Amino acid sequence: MKIEEGFWVFGYGSLMWNPGIEVAERRVARMNGWHRSFCMRSVHHRGTYEDPGLVLALDRAQDEFCDGVAFRIDAKHAGPAIVELRERELVSSAYLEEVHDITFRCGQSVPAVTYVIDRDHDQYVAGMPLEEQARIIAEAIGGRGPNDEYLYNTACHLAELGLADDQMDWLVARVKALKSL
């Protein structure tokens, strides 16, 4: 893929509701072999080094999939868009920038820039119980705001798109309950 000719980028978390780049087209898409998970400690955007939050990452899972939003970036905006995406997503090197095939609802597949978790990075925290995730998300605050705001915005956008995510729904309900105590 030649970035300068324009490209697709796959969003599964905050990119869905806050791409922060010039977008030519948006489409619901699926990425097979990966799942959306709160498996990355956030020490910049939704937490701090002293009190890390949690953000979503794509974690490899052979029989799983992740539904999200694909954004087409045209050639005239490709350069600034990839710079902005890298500054945002690669801030701590916990994400890896990779190209993976995504599939639109119509069945067409295209390669897309995708940010996936580096399982060898110290911010990777797979398998954390949902209750612990909820507690962290309810309390953490980072440079881009409260961790629960990130959760709520992502869950709301998934619901608006008709994309079910049972774990996300459970976390929303539990975080709201914890914050009301």
PDB file of C-alpha atoms in Angstrom:
ATOM      1  CA  MET A   1       0.000   0.000   0.000  1.00  0.00           C
ATOM      2  CA  LYS A   2       1.315   3.437  -0.924  1.00  0.00           C
ATOM      3  CA  ILE A   3       0.137   5.863   1.767  1.00  0.00           C
ATOM      4  CA  GLU A   4       0.708   8.917  -0.437  1.00  0.00           C
ATOM      5  CA  GLU A   5      -1.897   7.619  -2.914  1.00  0.00           C
ATOM      6  CA  GLY A   6      -4.586   7.634  -0.224  1.00  0.00           C
ATOM      7  CA  PHE A   7      -5.494   4.868   2.172  1.00  0.00           C
ATOM      8  CA  TRP A   8      -8.091   3.325   4.465  1.00  0.00           C
ATOM      9  CA  VAL A   9      -7.677   3.356   8.247  1.00  0.00           C
ATOM     10  CA  PHE A  10      -9.679   1.113  10.577  1.00  0.00           C
ATOM     11  CA  GLY A  11     -11.164   2.630  13.733  1.00  0.00           C
ATOM     12  CA  TYR A  12     -12.474   0.502  16.602  1.00  0.00           C
ATOM     13  CA  GLY A  13     -12.239   2.903  19.578  1.00  0.00           C
ATOM     14  CA  SER A  14     -11.907   6.675  19.719  1.00  0.00           C
ATOM     15  CA  LEU A  15     -11.060   6.907  16.016  1.00  0.00           C
ATOM     16  CA  MET A  16     -14.698   5.943  15.335  1.00  0.00           C
ATOM     17  CA  TRP A  17     -16.071   9.040  17.043  1.00  0.00           C
ATOM     18  CA  ASN A  18     -13.075  11.375  16.858  1.00  0.00           C
ATOM     19  CA  PRO A  19     -10.929  10.633  13.813  1.00  0.00           C
ATOM     20  CA  GLY A  20      -9.118  13.987  13.982  1.00  0.00           C
ATOM     21  CA  ILE A  21      -8.153  13.775  10.302  1.00  0.00           C
ATOM     22  CA  GLU A  22      -9.693  14.812   6.988  1.00  0.00           C
ATOM     23  CA  VAL A  23     -11.942  11.931   5.902  1.00  0.00           C
ATOM     24  CA  ALA A  24     -13.277  11.373   2.377  1.00  0.00           C
ATOM     25  CA  GLU A  25     -15.563   8.422   3.208  1.00  0.00           C
ATOM     26  CA  ARG A  26     -16.712   6.348   6.220  1.00  0.00           C
ATOM     27  CA  ARG A  27     -17.961   2.787   6.129  1.00  0.00           C
ATOM     28  CA  VAL A  28     -18.730   0.089   8.673  1.00  0.00           C
ATOM     29  CA  ALA A  29     -16.148  -2.664   8.338  1.00  0.00           C
ATOM     30  CA  ARG A  30     -15.003  -5.884   9.996  1.00  0.00           C
ATOM     31  CA  MET A  31     -11.511  -7.111  10.750  1.00  0.00           C
ATOM     32  CA  ASN A  32     -11.237 -10.865  11.240  1.00  0.00           C
ATOM     33  CA  GLY A  33      -8.765 -12.559  13.555  1.00  0.00           C
ATOM     34  CA  TRP A  34      -8.747  -9.701  16.086  1.00  0.00           C
ATOM     35  CA  HIS A  35     -11.007  -8.467  18.865  1.00  0.00           C
ATOM     36  CA  ARG A  36     -11.551  -5.112  20.574  1.00  0.00           C
ATOM     37  CA  SER A  37     -10.361  -5.248  24.182  1.00  0.00           C
ATOM     38  CA  PHE A  38      -9.467  -2.936  27.061  1.00  0.00           C
ATOM     39  CA  CYS A  39      -6.018  -4.529  27.129  1.00  0.00           C
ATOM     40  CA  MET A  40      -3.797  -1.443  27.048  1.00  0.00           C
ATOM     41  CA  ARG A  41      -2.886   0.708  30.035  1.00  0.00           C
ATOM     42  CA  SER A  42      -3.216   4.370  29.103  1.00  0.00           C
ATOM     43  CA  VAL A  43      -0.525   6.569  30.591  1.00  0.00           C
ATOM     44  CA  HIS A  44      -1.073   9.582  28.317  1.00  0.00           C
ATOM     45  CA  HIS A  45      -4.590  10.076  26.970  1.00  0.00           C
ATOM     46  CA  ARG A  46      -6.886   8.445  29.576  1.00  0.00           C
ATOM     47  CA  GLY A  47      -4.586   7.975  32.549  1.00  0.00           C
ATOM     48  CA  THR A  48      -1.149   8.824  33.890  1.00  0.00           C
ATOM     49  CA  TYR A  49       1.994   6.905  34.785  1.00  0.00           C
ATOM     50  CA  GLU A  50       0.961   7.141  38.442  1.00  0.00           C
ATOM     51  CA  ASP A  51      -2.669   6.158  37.816  1.00  0.00           C
ATOM     52  CA  PRO A  52      -3.006   4.406  34.431  1.00  0.00           C
ATOM     53  CA  GLY A  53      -6.343   4.147  32.688  1.00  0.00           C
ATOM     54  CA  LEU A  54      -7.400   1.571  30.109  1.00  0.00           C
ATOM     55  CA  VAL A  55      -7.983   2.030  26.408  1.00  0.00           C
ATOM     56  CA  LEU A  56      -9.052  -0.276  23.669  1.00  0.00           C
ATOM     57  CA  ALA A  57      -6.672  -2.135  21.429  1.00  0.00           C
ATOM     58  CA  LEU A  58      -7.018  -4.829  18.844  1.00  0.00           C
ATOM     59  CA  ASP A  59      -5.711  -8.071  20.297  1.00  0.00           C
ATOM     60  CA  ARG A  60      -5.113 -11.075  18.052  1.00  0.00           C
ATOM     61  CA  ALA A  61      -7.784 -13.753  18.475  1.00  0.00           C
ATOM     62  CA  GLN A  62      -7.982 -16.410  15.791  1.00  0.00           C
ATOM     63  CA  ASP A  63     -11.728 -17.073  15.758  1.00  0.00           C
ATOM     64  CA  GLU A  64     -12.854 -13.548  16.690  1.00  0.00           C
ATOM     65  CA  PHE A  65     -13.612 -10.368  14.770  1.00  0.00           C
ATOM     66  CA  CYS A  66     -13.950  -6.681  15.411  1.00  0.00           C
ATOM     67  CA  ASP A  67     -16.569  -4.450  13.825  1.00  0.00           C
ATOM     68  CA  GLY A  68     -15.679  -0.794  13.504  1.00  0.00           C
ATOM     69  CA  VAL A  69     -15.489   2.099  11.080  1.00  0.00           C
ATOM     70  CA  ALA A  70     -13.154   2.396   8.110  1.00  0.00           C
ATOM     71  CA  PHE A  71     -12.164   5.851   6.939  1.00  0.00           C
ATOM     72  CA  ARG A  72     -10.903   6.551   3.434  1.00  0.00           C
ATOM     73  CA  ILE A  73      -8.266   9.236   3.284  1.00  0.00           C
ATOM     74  CA  ASP A  74      -7.753  10.715  -0.164  1.00  0.00           C
ATOM     75  CA  ALA A  75      -4.324  11.376  -1.645  1.00  0.00           C
ATOM     76  CA  LYS A  76      -4.282  15.124  -1.008  1.00  0.00           C
ATOM     77  CA  HIS A  77      -4.786  14.561   2.749  1.00  0.00           C
ATOM     78  CA  ALA A  78      -2.780  11.324   3.081  1.00  0.00           C
ATOM     79  CA  GLY A  79       0.500  12.895   4.207  1.00  0.00           C
ATOM     80  CA  PRO A  80      -0.905  15.057   7.009  1.00  0.00           C
ATOM     81  CA  ALA A  81      -3.349  12.283   8.036  1.00  0.00           C
ATOM     82  CA  ILE A  82      -0.688   9.602   8.521  1.00  0.00           C
ATOM     83  CA  VAL A  83       1.491  12.052  10.482  1.00  0.00           C
ATOM     84  CA  GLU A  84      -1.456  12.922  12.763  1.00  0.00           C
ATOM     85  CA  LEU A  85      -2.416   9.256  13.216  1.00  0.00           C
ATOM     86  CA  ARG A  86       1.140   8.294  14.134  1.00  0.00           C
ATOM     87  CA  GLU A  87       1.498  11.150  16.608  1.00  0.00           C
ATOM     88  CA  ARG A  88      -1.758  10.123  18.254  1.00  0.00           C
ATOM     89  CA  GLU A  89      -1.583   6.329  18.138  1.00  0.00           C
ATOM     90  CA  LEU A  90       2.149   5.682  18.480  1.00  0.00           C
ATOM     91  CA  VAL A  91       2.747   8.057  21.405  1.00  0.00           C
ATOM     92  CA  SER A  92       4.026   5.270  23.682  1.00  0.00           C
ATOM     93  CA  SER A  93       4.807   2.554  21.111  1.00  0.00           C
ATOM     94  CA  ALA A  94       2.272   0.184  22.707  1.00  0.00           C
ATOM     95  CA  TYR A  95       0.440   0.078  19.385  1.00  0.00           C
ATOM     96  CA  LEU A  96       1.952  -1.316  16.226  1.00  0.00           C
ATOM     97  CA  GLU A  97       0.981   0.205  12.893  1.00  0.00           C
ATOM     98  CA  GLU A  98       0.110  -2.650  10.555  1.00  0.00           C
ATOM     99  CA  VAL A  99      -1.858  -3.144   7.354  1.00  0.00           C
ATOM    100  CA  HIS A 100      -4.661  -5.719   7.509  1.00  0.00           C
ATOM    101  CA  ASP A 101      -7.569  -6.569   5.253  1.00  0.00           C
ATOM    102  CA  ILE A 102     -10.945  -5.297   6.378  1.00  0.00           C
ATOM    103  CA  THR A 103     -14.306  -6.232   4.883  1.00  0.00           C
ATOM    104  CA  PHE A 104     -17.237  -3.912   4.270  1.00  0.00           C
ATOM    105  CA  ARG A 105     -20.842  -5.020   4.724  1.00  0.00           C
ATOM    106  CA  CYS A 106     -21.164  -5.389   0.950  1.00  0.00           C
ATOM    107  CA  GLY A 107     -18.423  -8.061   1.017  1.00  0.00           C
ATOM    108  CA  GLN A 108     -15.642  -5.975  -0.559  1.00  0.00           C
ATOM    109  CA  SER A 109     -12.254  -6.248   1.167  1.00  0.00           C
ATOM    110  CA  VAL A 110      -9.503  -3.614   1.195  1.00  0.00           C
ATOM    111  CA  PRO A 111      -6.194  -3.210   3.008  1.00  0.00           C
ATOM    112  CA  ALA A 112      -6.302  -0.701   5.870  1.00  0.00           C
ATOM    113  CA  VAL A 113      -3.838   0.908   8.228  1.00  0.00           C
ATOM    114  CA  THR A 114      -4.628  -0.526  11.631  1.00  0.00           C
ATOM    115  CA  TYR A 115      -3.255   0.034  15.128  1.00  0.00           C
ATOM    116  CA  VAL A 116      -2.917  -3.222  17.072  1.00  0.00           C
ATOM    117  CA  ILE A 117      -1.466  -3.945  20.508  1.00  0.00           C
ATOM    118  CA  ASP A 118       2.162  -4.953  20.906  1.00  0.00           C
ATOM    119  CA  ARG A 119       1.837  -7.957  23.207  1.00  0.00           C
ATOM    120  CA  ASP A 120       5.450  -7.506  24.303  1.00  0.00           C
ATOM    121  CA  HIS A 121       4.907  -3.919  25.508  1.00  0.00           C
ATOM    122  CA  ASP A 122       4.641  -3.257  29.245  1.00  0.00           C
ATOM    123  CA  GLN A 123       1.306  -1.458  28.744  1.00  0.00           C
ATOM    124  CA  TYR A 124      -0.308  -4.689  27.495  1.00  0.00           C
ATOM    125  CA  VAL A 125      -2.640  -6.213  30.107  1.00  0.00           C
ATOM    126  CA  ALA A 126      -4.619  -9.071  28.613  1.00  0.00           C
ATOM    127  CA  GLY A 127      -7.120 -11.107  30.561  1.00  0.00           C
ATOM    128  CA  MET A 128      -7.931  -8.504  33.202  1.00  0.00           C
ATOM    129  CA  PRO A 129     -11.290  -9.297  34.850  1.00  0.00           C
ATOM    130  CA  LEU A 130     -14.139  -7.007  33.760  1.00  0.00           C
ATOM    131  CA  GLU A 131     -14.727  -5.841  37.340  1.00  0.00           C
ATOM    132  CA  GLU A 132     -11.131  -4.599  37.588  1.00  0.00           C
ATOM    133  CA  GLN A 133     -11.442  -2.919  34.175  1.00  0.00           C
ATOM    134  CA  ALA A 134     -14.583  -1.125  35.362  1.00  0.00           C
ATOM    135  CA  ARG A 135     -12.893   0.105  38.551  1.00  0.00           C
ATOM    136  CA  ILE A 136      -9.920   1.502  36.613  1.00  0.00           C
ATOM    137  CA  ILE A 137     -12.095   3.126  33.947  1.00  0.00           C
ATOM    138  CA  ALA A 138     -14.326   4.723  36.599  1.00  0.00           C
ATOM    139  CA  GLU A 139     -11.374   6.427  38.303  1.00  0.00           C
ATOM    140  CA  ALA A 140      -8.653   7.248  35.758  1.00  0.00           C
ATOM    141  CA  ILE A 141      -8.151  10.650  34.124  1.00  0.00           C
ATOM    142  CA  GLY A 142      -5.542  11.537  31.498  1.00  0.00           C
ATOM    143  CA  GLY A 143      -4.506  14.264  29.116  1.00  0.00           C
ATOM    144  CA  ARG A 144      -7.584  13.797  26.925  1.00  0.00           C
ATOM    145  CA  GLY A 145     -10.006  13.531  29.817  1.00  0.00           C
ATOM    146  CA  PRO A 146     -11.715  10.969  32.043  1.00  0.00           C
ATOM    147  CA  ASN A 147     -11.379   7.318  31.142  1.00  0.00           C
ATOM    148  CA  ASP A 148     -15.138   6.761  31.537  1.00  0.00           C
ATOM    149  CA  GLU A 149     -15.818   9.422  28.879  1.00  0.00           C
ATOM    150  CA  TYR A 150     -13.778   7.337  26.424  1.00  0.00           C
ATOM    151  CA  LEU A 151     -15.813   4.246  27.331  1.00  0.00           C
ATOM    152  CA  TYR A 152     -19.177   6.035  27.039  1.00  0.00           C
ATOM    153  CA  ASN A 153     -18.339   7.691  23.696  1.00  0.00           C
ATOM    154  CA  THR A 154     -17.141   4.427  22.200  1.00  0.00           C
ATOM    155  CA  ALA A 155     -20.157   2.448  23.450  1.00  0.00           C
ATOM    156  CA  CYS A 156     -22.567   5.139  22.262  1.00  0.00           C
ATOM    157  CA  HIS A 157     -21.039   5.190  18.805  1.00  0.00           C
ATOM    158  CA  LEU A 158     -21.134   1.403  18.540  1.00  0.00           C
ATOM    159  CA  ALA A 159     -24.827   1.480  19.496  1.00  0.00           C
ATOM    160  CA  GLU A 160     -25.571   4.197  16.922  1.00  0.00           C
ATOM    161  CA  LEU A 161     -23.975   1.991  14.267  1.00  0.00           C
ATOM    162  CA  GLY A 162     -25.931  -1.068  15.431  1.00  0.00           C
ATOM    163  CA  LEU A 163     -22.738  -2.884  16.394  1.00  0.00           C
ATOM    164  CA  ALA A 164     -23.309  -5.075  19.445  1.00  0.00           C
ATOM    165  CA  ASP A 165     -20.567  -5.455  22.043  1.00  0.00           C
ATOM    166  CA  ASP A 166     -21.792  -7.213  25.193  1.00  0.00           C
ATOM    167  CA  GLN A 167     -18.612  -6.582  27.194  1.00  0.00           C
ATOM    168  CA  MET A 168     -18.743  -2.878  26.360  1.00  0.00           C
ATOM    169  CA  ASP A 169     -22.388  -2.712  27.465  1.00  0.00           C
ATOM    170  CA  TRP A 170     -21.560  -4.493  30.747  1.00  0.00           C
ATOM    171  CA  LEU A 171     -18.669  -2.105  31.395  1.00  0.00           C
ATOM    172  CA  VAL A 172     -20.860   0.952  30.768  1.00  0.00           C
ATOM    173  CA  ALA A 173     -23.468  -0.255  33.261  1.00  0.00           C
ATOM    174  CA  ARG A 174     -20.863  -1.218  35.863  1.00  0.00           C
ATOM    175  CA  VAL A 175     -18.837   2.011  35.558  1.00  0.00           C
ATOM    176  CA  LYS A 176     -22.029   4.066  35.936  1.00  0.00           C
ATOM    177  CA  ALA A 177     -22.899   2.041  39.040  1.00  0.00           C
ATOM    178  CA  LEU A 178     -19.444   2.539  40.531  1.00  0.00           C
ATOM    179  CA  LYS A 179     -19.531   6.278  39.875  1.00  0.00           C
ATOM    180  CA  SER A 180     -22.910   6.599  41.590  1.00  0.00           C
ATOM    181  CA  LEU A 181     -21.619   5.107  44.864  1.00  0.00           C
TER     182      LEU A 181
END
